[in-house]
Amino acid sequence: MIPVIDAAASLPSLEIDPGLAARWLEAFLRDELVSRRGTPNAVVGLSGGVDSAVTAFLCARALGPKRVWAIRMPYRTSSPASLSDAQRVVDALGCNVATIDISETVDGYLRQEPNADARRRGNVMARTRMLVLFEQSAKLGALPIGTGNKTERLLGYFTWHADDTPPLNPLGDLFKTQVWKLARYLDVPLRLIEKAPSADLEADQTDEGDLGISYARADAILSQLLVGYSDAQLIERGFEPGDVALVRRRVDTTHWKRHLPTTAMLTNTAINEFYLRPVDF
């Protein structure tokens, strides 16, 4: 049952202190990578988008640019601008960079599935990229760092066991609009901040076109939905009923994507079901 809160309560704010957020996330990365795992090196899949750029900037500030490896992974249909935009980040940071074309690997599988639709093809690309990041991390003595933001995670706009796979995700509690604010604070190249977000899996594809709603509208609804405002209360506050229904449907139907695979419980020590560390509660 969805809790209903007092409609007169103050609204949650999407405003953040980007300087404070940056310092906190840098400390988080140092603690998780260096202190807890003894791995002072990070691998970031650099797509040419703002999320991966912000992640690379945070890793470079936390660890030093020479301990960050940016991996560009184009497919043969990828926009050339994605490579050049990723290079802007590398040039700004002075971090390590490698370009690994995934076309042959992806096509090797898809030749056996010639009727795969665009969604299946995109999932193969996303999962191939994650395979590359983990393999490069093993080679470099590093950990792959996730780049997914809170909006994408809540709306289920990612490929399961691909975008969500890295063990660390510094942006996971930041809405997309907050990532843009952090990007400006970090001096991420302006072109990456201003261009339309895209997974770059198809020509002319954009995130907001796929979702059917702008990130600004989605974030405004999500920020209130998460603290308990009902759909009726959101509509009373001026949100379009169609937008509210879209966001609610995506959140409710993608809950499974935000969890590890469901385990059938046969004993009273099932991991993540009964056996939990204090931090897991």
PDB file of C-alpha atoms in Angstrom:
ATOM      1  CA  MET A   1       0.000   0.000   0.000  1.00  0.00           C
ATOM      2  CA  ILE A   2       1.352   3.426  -0.988  1.00  0.00           C
ATOM      3  CA  PRO A   3       1.584   5.772   2.024  1.00  0.00           C
ATOM      4  CA  VAL A   4      -0.250   9.059   1.620  1.00  0.00           C
ATOM      5  CA  ILE A   5       1.277  12.128   3.203  1.00  0.00           C
ATOM      6  CA  ASP A   6      -0.185  15.444   4.178  1.00  0.00           C
ATOM      7  CA  ALA A   7      -0.767  17.430   1.007  1.00  0.00           C
ATOM      8  CA  ALA A   8       0.120  20.593   2.914  1.00  0.00           C
ATOM      9  CA  ALA A   9       3.593  19.297   3.768  1.00  0.00           C
ATOM     10  CA  SER A  10       6.547  21.069   2.233  1.00  0.00           C
ATOM     11  CA  LEU A  11       7.737  19.709  -1.077  1.00  0.00           C
ATOM     12  CA  PRO A  12      11.040  17.854  -1.359  1.00  0.00           C
ATOM     13  CA  SER A  13      13.692  19.885  -3.119  1.00  0.00           C
ATOM     14  CA  LEU A  14      15.792  18.891  -6.095  1.00  0.00           C
ATOM     15  CA  GLU A  15      18.332  21.546  -5.154  1.00  0.00           C
ATOM     16  CA  ILE A  16      21.771  20.284  -4.119  1.00  0.00           C
ATOM     17  CA  ASP A  17      25.002  21.866  -2.970  1.00  0.00           C
ATOM     18  CA  PRO A  18      27.237  20.622  -5.813  1.00  0.00           C
ATOM     19  CA  GLY A  19      30.444  21.390  -3.945  1.00  0.00           C
ATOM     20  CA  LEU A  20      29.358  19.378  -0.928  1.00  0.00           C
ATOM     21  CA  ALA A  21      28.111  16.562  -3.169  1.00  0.00           C
ATOM     22  CA  ALA A  22      31.415  16.444  -5.030  1.00  0.00           C
ATOM     23  CA  ARG A  23      33.472  16.269  -1.832  1.00  0.00           C
ATOM     24  CA  TRP A  24      31.232  13.567  -0.396  1.00  0.00           C
ATOM     25  CA  LEU A  25      31.400  11.455  -3.565  1.00  0.00           C
ATOM     26  CA  GLU A  26      35.171  11.833  -3.805  1.00  0.00           C
ATOM     27  CA  ALA A  27      35.473  10.613  -0.205  1.00  0.00           C
ATOM     28  CA  PHE A  28      33.094   7.744  -0.998  1.00  0.00           C
ATOM     29  CA  LEU A  29      35.245   6.632  -3.935  1.00  0.00           C
ATOM     30  CA  ARG A  30      38.488   6.811  -1.956  1.00  0.00           C
ATOM     31  CA  ASP A  31      36.974   4.900   0.952  1.00  0.00           C
ATOM     32  CA  GLU A  32      35.406   2.155  -1.176  1.00  0.00           C
ATOM     33  CA  LEU A  33      38.294   1.713  -3.596  1.00  0.00           C
ATOM     34  CA  VAL A  34      41.394   2.339  -1.515  1.00  0.00           C
ATOM     35  CA  SER A  35      40.452   1.715   2.119  1.00  0.00           C
ATOM     36  CA  ARG A  36      37.987  -1.139   1.759  1.00  0.00           C
ATOM     37  CA  ARG A  37      39.192  -2.913  -1.368  1.00  0.00           C
ATOM     38  CA  GLY A  38      42.850  -1.955  -1.666  1.00  0.00           C
ATOM     39  CA  THR A  39      42.356  -1.028  -5.317  1.00  0.00           C
ATOM     40  CA  PRO A  40      43.333   2.573  -6.023  1.00  0.00           C
ATOM     41  CA  ASN A  41      42.512   2.349  -9.747  1.00  0.00           C
ATOM     42  CA  ALA A  42      39.225   2.957 -11.534  1.00  0.00           C
ATOM     43  CA  VAL A  43      37.898   2.024 -14.964  1.00  0.00           C
ATOM     44  CA  VAL A  44      35.061   4.112 -16.433  1.00  0.00           C
ATOM     45  CA  GLY A  45      33.184   3.398 -19.631  1.00  0.00           C
ATOM     46  CA  LEU A  46      33.317   6.809 -21.305  1.00  0.00           C
ATOM     47  CA  SER A  47      30.324   7.119 -23.629  1.00  0.00           C
ATOM     48  CA  GLY A  48      30.500  10.790 -24.473  1.00  0.00           C
ATOM     49  CA  GLY A  49      27.508  11.501 -22.233  1.00  0.00           C
ATOM     50  CA  VAL A  50      27.315  13.670 -19.141  1.00  0.00           C
ATOM     51  CA  ASP A  51      26.887  10.824 -16.614  1.00  0.00           C
ATOM     52  CA  SER A  52      30.072   9.022 -17.578  1.00  0.00           C
ATOM     53  CA  ALA A  53      31.890  12.359 -17.809  1.00  0.00           C
ATOM     54  CA  VAL A  54      30.882  13.357 -14.264  1.00  0.00           C
ATOM     55  CA  THR A  55      31.906   9.906 -13.022  1.00  0.00           C
ATOM     56  CA  ALA A  56      35.322  10.234 -14.653  1.00  0.00           C
ATOM     57  CA  PHE A  57      35.797  13.721 -13.185  1.00  0.00           C
ATOM     58  CA  LEU A  58      34.920  12.473  -9.693  1.00  0.00           C
ATOM     59  CA  CYS A  59      37.286   9.503  -9.997  1.00  0.00           C
ATOM     60  CA  ALA A  60      40.115  11.744 -11.194  1.00  0.00           C
ATOM     61  CA  ARG A  61      39.594  14.128  -8.273  1.00  0.00           C
ATOM     62  CA  ALA A  62      39.385  11.250  -5.789  1.00  0.00           C
ATOM     63  CA  LEU A  63      42.267   9.102  -7.044  1.00  0.00           C
ATOM     64  CA  GLY A  64      44.312  11.279  -9.391  1.00  0.00           C
ATOM     65  CA  PRO A  65      43.899  11.215 -13.190  1.00  0.00           C
ATOM     66  CA  LYS A  66      46.687   8.692 -13.745  1.00  0.00           C
ATOM     67  CA  ARG A  67      44.739   6.124 -11.743  1.00  0.00           C
ATOM     68  CA  VAL A  68      41.681   6.472 -13.969  1.00  0.00           C
ATOM     69  CA  TRP A  69      41.286   4.534 -17.213  1.00  0.00           C
ATOM     70  CA  ALA A  70      38.604   5.820 -19.577  1.00  0.00           C
ATOM     71  CA  ILE A  71      37.456   3.123 -21.988  1.00  0.00           C
ATOM     72  CA  ARG A  72      35.665   4.174 -25.160  1.00  0.00           C
ATOM     73  CA  MET A  73      33.669   1.323 -26.709  1.00  0.00           C
ATOM     74  CA  PRO A  74      32.102   2.344 -30.022  1.00  0.00           C
ATOM     75  CA  TYR A  75      29.920   0.117 -32.162  1.00  0.00           C
ATOM     76  CA  ARG A  76      30.016   0.555 -35.930  1.00  0.00           C
ATOM     77  CA  THR A  77      26.767   2.561 -35.897  1.00  0.00           C
ATOM     78  CA  SER A  78      27.788   4.790 -32.975  1.00  0.00           C
ATOM     79  CA  SER A  79      27.797   8.511 -33.567  1.00  0.00           C
ATOM     80  CA  PRO A  80      31.314   9.847 -34.269  1.00  0.00           C
ATOM     81  CA  ALA A  81      30.429  12.696 -31.922  1.00  0.00           C
ATOM     82  CA  SER A  82      30.351  10.251 -29.008  1.00  0.00           C
ATOM     83  CA  LEU A  83      34.044   9.491 -29.506  1.00  0.00           C
ATOM     84  CA  SER A  84      35.020  13.134 -29.895  1.00  0.00           C
ATOM     85  CA  ASP A  85      32.955  14.181 -26.878  1.00  0.00           C
ATOM     86  CA  ALA A  86      34.582  11.453 -24.793  1.00  0.00           C
ATOM     87  CA  GLN A  87      37.958  12.761 -25.934  1.00  0.00           C
ATOM     88  CA  ARG A  88      37.054  16.194 -24.562  1.00  0.00           C
ATOM     89  CA  VAL A  89      36.814  14.588 -21.121  1.00  0.00           C
ATOM     90  CA  VAL A  90      40.136  12.789 -21.519  1.00  0.00           C
ATOM     91  CA  ASP A  91      41.814  16.016 -22.636  1.00  0.00           C
ATOM     92  CA  ALA A  92      40.352  17.942 -19.700  1.00  0.00           C
ATOM     93  CA  LEU A  93      41.440  15.365 -17.131  1.00  0.00           C
ATOM     94  CA  GLY A  94      44.669  13.965 -18.523  1.00  0.00           C
ATOM     95  CA  CYS A  95      43.533  10.463 -17.603  1.00  0.00           C
ATOM     96  CA  ASN A  96      44.424   7.218 -19.362  1.00  0.00           C
ATOM     97  CA  VAL A  97      42.313   6.255 -22.357  1.00  0.00           C
ATOM     98  CA  ALA A  98      41.753   3.231 -24.582  1.00  0.00           C
ATOM     99  CA  THR A  99      39.360   2.690 -27.470  1.00  0.00           C
ATOM    100  CA  ILE A 100      37.992  -0.825 -27.905  1.00  0.00           C
ATOM    101  CA  ASP A 101      35.619  -1.296 -30.827  1.00  0.00           C
ATOM    102  CA  ILE A 102      32.895  -3.790 -29.887  1.00  0.00           C
ATOM    103  CA  SER A 103      31.503  -4.219 -33.415  1.00  0.00           C
ATOM    104  CA  GLU A 104      33.154  -7.551 -34.213  1.00  0.00           C
ATOM    105  CA  THR A 105      32.171  -9.075 -30.854  1.00  0.00           C
ATOM    106  CA  VAL A 106      28.562  -7.918 -31.074  1.00  0.00           C
ATOM    107  CA  ASP A 107      28.175  -8.856 -34.732  1.00  0.00           C
ATOM    108  CA  GLY A 108      29.707 -12.262 -34.099  1.00  0.00           C
ATOM    109  CA  TYR A 109      26.748 -13.108 -31.900  1.00  0.00           C
ATOM    110  CA  LEU A 110      24.080 -11.254 -33.864  1.00  0.00           C
ATOM    111  CA  ARG A 111      24.978 -13.117 -37.054  1.00  0.00           C
ATOM    112  CA  GLN A 112      23.357 -16.075 -35.324  1.00  0.00           C
ATOM    113  CA  GLU A 113      20.297 -13.946 -34.471  1.00  0.00           C
ATOM    114  CA  PRO A 114      19.641 -11.982 -37.675  1.00  0.00           C
ATOM    115  CA  ASN A 115      16.046 -11.215 -36.680  1.00  0.00           C
ATOM    116  CA  ALA A 116      16.944  -9.547 -33.367  1.00  0.00           C
ATOM    117  CA  ASP A 117      15.049  -6.284 -32.975  1.00  0.00           C
ATOM    118  CA  ALA A 118      16.567  -2.970 -31.911  1.00  0.00           C
ATOM    119  CA  ARG A 119      15.957  -3.607 -28.204  1.00  0.00           C
ATOM    120  CA  ARG A 120      17.724  -6.966 -28.263  1.00  0.00           C
ATOM    121  CA  ARG A 121      20.602  -5.567 -30.295  1.00  0.00           C
ATOM    122  CA  GLY A 122      20.990  -2.690 -27.850  1.00  0.00           C
ATOM    123  CA  ASN A 123      21.057  -5.072 -24.898  1.00  0.00           C
ATOM    124  CA  VAL A 124      23.788  -7.138 -26.561  1.00  0.00           C
ATOM    125  CA  MET A 125      25.862  -3.979 -27.035  1.00  0.00           C
ATOM    126  CA  ALA A 126      25.340  -2.854 -23.437  1.00  0.00           C
ATOM    127  CA  ARG A 127      26.282  -6.253 -22.003  1.00  0.00           C
ATOM    128  CA  THR A 128      29.305  -6.517 -24.292  1.00  0.00           C
ATOM    129  CA  ARG A 129      30.536  -3.165 -23.040  1.00  0.00           C
ATOM    130  CA  MET A 130      30.252  -4.355 -19.452  1.00  0.00           C
ATOM    131  CA  LEU A 131      32.183  -7.518 -20.293  1.00  0.00           C
ATOM    132  CA  VAL A 132      34.954  -5.309 -21.689  1.00  0.00           C
ATOM    133  CA  LEU A 133      35.001  -3.077 -18.595  1.00  0.00           C
ATOM    134  CA  PHE A 134      35.324  -6.012 -16.201  1.00  0.00           C
ATOM    135  CA  GLU A 135      38.016  -7.651 -18.314  1.00  0.00           C
ATOM    136  CA  GLN A 136      39.970  -4.392 -18.565  1.00  0.00           C
ATOM    137  CA  SER A 137      39.619  -3.945 -14.803  1.00  0.00           C
ATOM    138  CA  ALA A 138      41.154  -7.390 -14.269  1.00  0.00           C
ATOM    139  CA  LYS A 139      44.046  -6.470 -16.536  1.00  0.00           C
ATOM    140  CA  LEU A 140      44.663  -3.087 -14.890  1.00  0.00           C
ATOM    141  CA  GLY A 141      44.127  -4.058 -11.259  1.00  0.00           C
ATOM    142  CA  ALA A 142      41.152  -1.735 -11.079  1.00  0.00           C
ATOM    143  CA  LEU A 143      37.406  -1.719 -10.424  1.00  0.00           C
ATOM    144  CA  PRO A 144      34.753  -0.676 -12.952  1.00  0.00           C
ATOM    145  CA  ILE A 145      32.730   2.311 -11.765  1.00  0.00           C
ATOM    146  CA  GLY A 146      29.048   2.618 -12.603  1.00  0.00           C
ATOM    147  CA  THR A 147      27.606   5.719 -14.213  1.00  0.00           C
ATOM    148  CA  GLY A 148      23.833   5.286 -13.748  1.00  0.00           C
ATOM    149  CA  ASN A 149      21.825   8.077 -12.146  1.00  0.00           C
ATOM    150  CA  LYS A 150      18.807   7.837  -9.835  1.00  0.00           C
ATOM    151  CA  THR A 151      16.281   8.785 -12.502  1.00  0.00           C
ATOM    152  CA  GLU A 152      17.400   6.025 -14.865  1.00  0.00           C
ATOM    153  CA  ARG A 153      17.423   3.514 -12.038  1.00  0.00           C
ATOM    154  CA  LEU A 154      13.927   4.390 -10.827  1.00  0.00           C
ATOM    155  CA  LEU A 155      12.461   4.374 -14.336  1.00  0.00           C
ATOM    156  CA  GLY A 156      14.214   1.106 -15.181  1.00  0.00           C
ATOM    157  CA  TYR A 157      15.973   2.783 -18.092  1.00  0.00           C
ATOM    158  CA  PHE A 158      19.022   0.556 -18.164  1.00  0.00           C
ATOM    159  CA  THR A 159      20.014  -2.935 -19.265  1.00  0.00           C
ATOM    160  CA  TRP A 160      19.922  -5.449 -16.453  1.00  0.00           C
ATOM    161  CA  HIS A 161      23.343  -6.999 -15.787  1.00  0.00           C
ATOM    162  CA  ALA A 162      24.980  -4.298 -17.892  1.00  0.00           C
ATOM    163  CA  ASP A 163      24.698  -0.652 -16.823  1.00  0.00           C
ATOM    164  CA  ASP A 164      23.875  -1.691 -13.244  1.00  0.00           C
ATOM    165  CA  THR A 165      26.672  -4.249 -12.869  1.00  0.00           C
ATOM    166  CA  PRO A 166      29.707  -2.284 -11.556  1.00  0.00           C
ATOM    167  CA  PRO A 167      30.261  -2.704  -7.798  1.00  0.00           C
ATOM    168  CA  LEU A 168      30.385   1.051  -7.163  1.00  0.00           C
ATOM    169  CA  ASN A 169      27.965   3.684  -8.420  1.00  0.00           C
ATOM    170  CA  PRO A 170      28.677   7.224  -7.206  1.00  0.00           C
ATOM    171  CA  LEU A 171      25.758   8.825  -9.094  1.00  0.00           C
ATOM    172  CA  GLY A 172      23.101   6.325  -8.025  1.00  0.00           C
ATOM    173  CA  ASP A 173      21.428   8.709  -5.554  1.00  0.00           C
ATOM    174  CA  LEU A 174      21.451  11.768  -7.835  1.00  0.00           C
ATOM    175  CA  PHE A 175      18.572  12.605 -10.150  1.00  0.00           C
ATOM    176  CA  LYS A 176      19.529  13.419 -13.740  1.00  0.00           C
ATOM    177  CA  THR A 177      18.866  17.120 -13.243  1.00  0.00           C
ATOM    178  CA  GLN A 178      21.173  17.044 -10.216  1.00  0.00           C
ATOM    179  CA  VAL A 179      23.892  15.355 -12.277  1.00  0.00           C
ATOM    180  CA  TRP A 180      23.711  18.266 -14.719  1.00  0.00           C
ATOM    181  CA  LYS A 181      24.220  20.724 -11.837  1.00  0.00           C
ATOM    182  CA  LEU A 182      27.169  18.724 -10.546  1.00  0.00           C
ATOM    183  CA  ALA A 183      28.619  18.620 -14.064  1.00  0.00           C
ATOM    184  CA  ARG A 184      28.628  22.404 -14.251  1.00  0.00           C
ATOM    185  CA  TYR A 185      30.353  22.646 -10.872  1.00  0.00           C
ATOM    186  CA  LEU A 186      33.035  20.174 -11.997  1.00  0.00           C
ATOM    187  CA  ASP A 187      33.615  22.078 -15.267  1.00  0.00           C
ATOM    188  CA  VAL A 188      32.643  19.150 -17.454  1.00  0.00           C
ATOM    189  CA  PRO A 189      32.904  20.319 -21.100  1.00  0.00           C
ATOM    190  CA  LEU A 190      29.760  22.326 -21.855  1.00  0.00           C
ATOM    191  CA  ARG A 191      28.901  20.392 -25.007  1.00  0.00           C
ATOM    192  CA  LEU A 192      28.338  17.213 -22.974  1.00  0.00           C
ATOM    193  CA  ILE A 193      26.048  19.048 -20.562  1.00  0.00           C
ATOM    194  CA  GLU A 194      23.941  20.704 -23.234  1.00  0.00           C
ATOM    195  CA  LYS A 195      23.492  17.876 -25.753  1.00  0.00           C
ATOM    196  CA  ALA A 196      20.432  15.624 -25.641  1.00  0.00           C
ATOM    197  CA  PRO A 197      21.126  12.503 -23.529  1.00  0.00           C
ATOM    198  CA  SER A 198      21.291   9.356 -25.649  1.00  0.00           C
ATOM    199  CA  ALA A 199      22.260   5.723 -25.208  1.00  0.00           C
ATOM    200  CA  ASP A 200      23.605   5.976 -28.799  1.00  0.00           C
ATOM    201  CA  LEU A 201      22.278   2.533 -29.724  1.00  0.00           C
ATOM    202  CA  GLU A 202      20.311   3.776 -32.733  1.00  0.00           C
ATOM    203  CA  ALA A 203      20.507   6.795 -35.025  1.00  0.00           C
ATOM    204  CA  ASP A 204      18.669   9.843 -33.656  1.00  0.00           C
ATOM    205  CA  GLN A 205      17.742   7.987 -30.453  1.00  0.00           C
ATOM    206  CA  THR A 206      17.344  10.061 -27.282  1.00  0.00           C
ATOM    207  CA  ASP A 207      16.621   9.087 -23.683  1.00  0.00           C
ATOM    208  CA  GLU A 208      13.673  11.447 -23.357  1.00  0.00           C
ATOM    209  CA  GLY A 209      12.207  10.219 -26.631  1.00  0.00           C
ATOM    210  CA  ASP A 210      12.393   6.644 -25.381  1.00  0.00           C
ATOM    211  CA  LEU A 211      10.912   7.524 -21.998  1.00  0.00           C
ATOM    212  CA  GLY A 212       8.141   9.740 -23.321  1.00  0.00           C
ATOM    213  CA  ILE A 213       8.867  12.429 -20.739  1.00  0.00           C
ATOM    214  CA  SER A 214      11.594  14.987 -20.098  1.00  0.00           C
ATOM    215  CA  TYR A 215      14.072  14.392 -17.307  1.00  0.00           C
ATOM    216  CA  ALA A 216      13.006  17.659 -15.640  1.00  0.00           C
ATOM    217  CA  ARG A 217       9.342  16.581 -15.477  1.00  0.00           C
ATOM    218  CA  ALA A 218      10.226  13.028 -14.430  1.00  0.00           C
ATOM    219  CA  ASP A 219      12.529  14.228 -11.644  1.00  0.00           C
ATOM    220  CA  ALA A 220       9.926  16.628 -10.272  1.00  0.00           C
ATOM    221  CA  ILE A 221       7.383  13.795 -10.074  1.00  0.00           C
ATOM    222  CA  LEU A 222       9.847  11.204  -8.754  1.00  0.00           C
ATOM    223  CA  SER A 223      11.109  13.454  -5.975  1.00  0.00           C
ATOM    224  CA  GLN A 224       7.578  13.738  -4.600  1.00  0.00           C
ATOM    225  CA  LEU A 225       6.451  10.199  -5.355  1.00  0.00           C
ATOM    226  CA  LEU A 226       9.376   8.789  -3.351  1.00  0.00           C
ATOM    227  CA  VAL A 227       8.353  10.544  -0.147  1.00  0.00           C
ATOM    228  CA  GLY A 228       4.791   9.316  -0.361  1.00  0.00           C
ATOM    229  CA  TYR A 229       2.669  11.712  -2.388  1.00  0.00           C
ATOM    230  CA  SER A 230      -0.219   9.866  -4.021  1.00  0.00           C
ATOM    231  CA  ASP A 231      -0.995  10.104  -7.728  1.00  0.00           C
ATOM    232  CA  ALA A 232      -4.075  12.197  -6.909  1.00  0.00           C
ATOM    233  CA  GLN A 233      -2.005  14.610  -4.817  1.00  0.00           C
ATOM    234  CA  LEU A 234       0.570  14.935  -7.608  1.00  0.00           C
ATOM    235  CA  ILE A 235      -2.172  15.768 -10.090  1.00  0.00           C
ATOM    236  CA  GLU A 236      -3.655  18.291  -7.650  1.00  0.00           C
ATOM    237  CA  ARG A 237      -0.226  19.953  -7.546  1.00  0.00           C
ATOM    238  CA  GLY A 238      -0.355  20.530 -11.283  1.00  0.00           C
ATOM    239  CA  PHE A 239       1.333  17.511 -12.828  1.00  0.00           C
ATOM    240  CA  GLU A 240      -0.236  16.084 -15.972  1.00  0.00           C
ATOM    241  CA  PRO A 241      -2.171  12.870 -15.239  1.00  0.00           C
ATOM    242  CA  GLY A 242      -0.484  11.128 -18.164  1.00  0.00           C
ATOM    243  CA  ASP A 243       2.978  12.018 -16.858  1.00  0.00           C
ATOM    244  CA  VAL A 244       2.120  10.819 -13.357  1.00  0.00           C
ATOM    245  CA  ALA A 245       0.741   7.542 -14.701  1.00  0.00           C
ATOM    246  CA  LEU A 246       3.799   7.021 -16.922  1.00  0.00           C
ATOM    247  CA  VAL A 247       6.270   7.584 -14.086  1.00  0.00           C
ATOM    248  CA  ARG A 248       4.290   5.476 -11.606  1.00  0.00           C
ATOM    249  CA  ARG A 249       4.012   2.621 -14.103  1.00  0.00           C
ATOM    250  CA  ARG A 250       7.720   2.608 -14.892  1.00  0.00           C
ATOM    251  CA  VAL A 251       8.716   2.678 -11.222  1.00  0.00           C
ATOM    252  CA  ASP A 252       6.294  -0.093 -10.263  1.00  0.00           C
ATOM    253  CA  THR A 253       7.030  -2.395 -13.203  1.00  0.00           C
ATOM    254  CA  THR A 254      10.835  -2.165 -13.004  1.00  0.00           C
ATOM    255  CA  HIS A 255      11.248  -2.843  -9.291  1.00  0.00           C
ATOM    256  CA  TRP A 256      12.829  -6.226 -10.083  1.00  0.00           C
ATOM    257  CA  LYS A 257      15.654  -4.568 -12.019  1.00  0.00           C
ATOM    258  CA  ARG A 258      16.889  -2.812  -8.876  1.00  0.00           C
ATOM    259  CA  HIS A 259      17.555  -6.045  -6.972  1.00  0.00           C
ATOM    260  CA  LEU A 260      19.723  -9.114  -7.172  1.00  0.00           C
ATOM    261  CA  PRO A 261      18.027 -12.188  -8.644  1.00  0.00           C
ATOM    262  CA  THR A 262      15.252 -13.478  -6.398  1.00  0.00           C
ATOM    263  CA  THR A 263      16.371 -16.560  -4.456  1.00  0.00           C
ATOM    264  CA  ALA A 264      14.119 -19.494  -3.604  1.00  0.00           C
ATOM    265  CA  MET A 265      14.478 -19.847   0.171  1.00  0.00           C
ATOM    266  CA  LEU A 266      15.118 -23.444   1.269  1.00  0.00           C
ATOM    267  CA  THR A 267      16.876 -22.711   4.560  1.00  0.00           C
ATOM    268  CA  ASN A 268      16.966 -20.011   7.224  1.00  0.00           C
ATOM    269  CA  THR A 269      20.379 -18.818   6.022  1.00  0.00           C
ATOM    270  CA  ALA A 270      19.462 -17.730   2.466  1.00  0.00           C
ATOM    271  CA  ILE A 271      21.857 -14.940   1.471  1.00  0.00           C
ATOM    272  CA  ASN A 272      20.189 -11.519   1.169  1.00  0.00           C
ATOM    273  CA  GLU A 273      16.896 -13.022   2.357  1.00  0.00           C
ATOM    274  CA  PHE A 274      17.675 -14.116   5.937  1.00  0.00           C
ATOM    275  CA  TYR A 275      21.449 -13.621   6.155  1.00  0.00           C
ATOM    276  CA  LEU A 276      22.062  -9.875   6.189  1.00  0.00           C
ATOM    277  CA  ARG A 277      24.910  -7.714   7.414  1.00  0.00           C
ATOM    278  CA  PRO A 278      23.791  -4.706   9.443  1.00  0.00           C
ATOM    279  CA  VAL A 279      24.434  -2.479   6.426  1.00  0.00           C
ATOM    280  CA  ASP A 280      22.021  -4.582   4.333  1.00  0.00           C
ATOM    281  CA  PHE A 281      18.956  -3.816   6.452  1.00  0.00           C
TER     282      PHE A 281
END
